[in-house]
């Protein structure tokens, strides 16, 4: 690691009623990958938004290369050599790669027009330097999520960034794409660029990070050399306690078959059959694009299937959408909570009850007492941290948003709960709480299907695991036979 490239000293930021940052210090060295770790709501995003010019601190200093700088806007951050690669990709889809890389800083010809040829030429040099195997004149809309992230990295280098922030960069990547990203991070390190790396996947930190700074409740907790710490210590620093049995699973005798799927096909799904028992947590593993989410949408009627049958409690059912499935006791908590699950510009209470409006609205009459009873029951049951049920849900942490989304569907009292990537992008404390809720539901006889790309999560929580590959179920693994190797064998197409 080289000299100190960034110091953030005594950073304060207050929002109405909330101290988001309270005297936070952070340091980054040139050529270092420094993890920023903490539960959702710990203040990580606020600190990064202060560095990126999105928020202005109430107090504190930002020092880059030994000089204090004032960052009051995103252009100020660019000028200071700070580039942020957000979790939600910020590329413009209908522009080319070159146009995205030079967006807002387009080179000009002598006549003052945009020099497209120079943009393409210089962008291609950047792309080739990272072995990205893309053409600079290609439209971004045709790229995968991983390739779009590479464009964001190239964009950061184009502004001569000294500091690159990566926020949950692997959340939507395959294992192969993750390895490619890690190779590029090593290249950035070798060029002396300092990287702030935010991830809830602790195993990644031990792969690529040099140091880790932990935050909790808007405050600095500790900085550790990664080689001198371990996951248990980091979890204890994050949540203020040891988590004990992380997966919270007690196993019990399962009931009769409650859901049977026979030869369902449609879209990405070539053909799939499986059974789910009462009180069972059934895992679905597979690589990105294997067809797991698509299979569940075919079952629930969100996508039109081309064939197959679905039975609940031995009776054949036919769903034409979410409401039909809900009446039969089957609900789906979608993978993308922000696009498919929540209304971010509305309140916690609104989101919590939107799936059960018929429970308290009769004609033009609204039973406010019943509405508040539902809201308060599930806010308490899900241990949702919010200053008020009237808080806009977009202002909550990712973990609390996820708990609202699950609570929204639990309010419908389902017999069968499908959870698609239920812990993606949330911290270990919130994960442990969701595992505990899943375990409690299974003990009460609720049947759960859990789609997850995190192997330890499936192994820790499931009674059985089905594995999919290219639209087909290639394997079924019982709990006594769970190993990552066996699951990956089936996920790679082995039968």
Coordinates of C-alpha atoms in Angstrom, one line a residue, residues 30 118 173 199 321:
X30 CA -3.2 4.4 -2.6
X118 CA -11.7 10.4 -30.4
X173 CA -22.9 -11.4 -11.0
X199 CA -20.2 -5.7 0.5
X321 CA -51.9 -13.7 -11.6

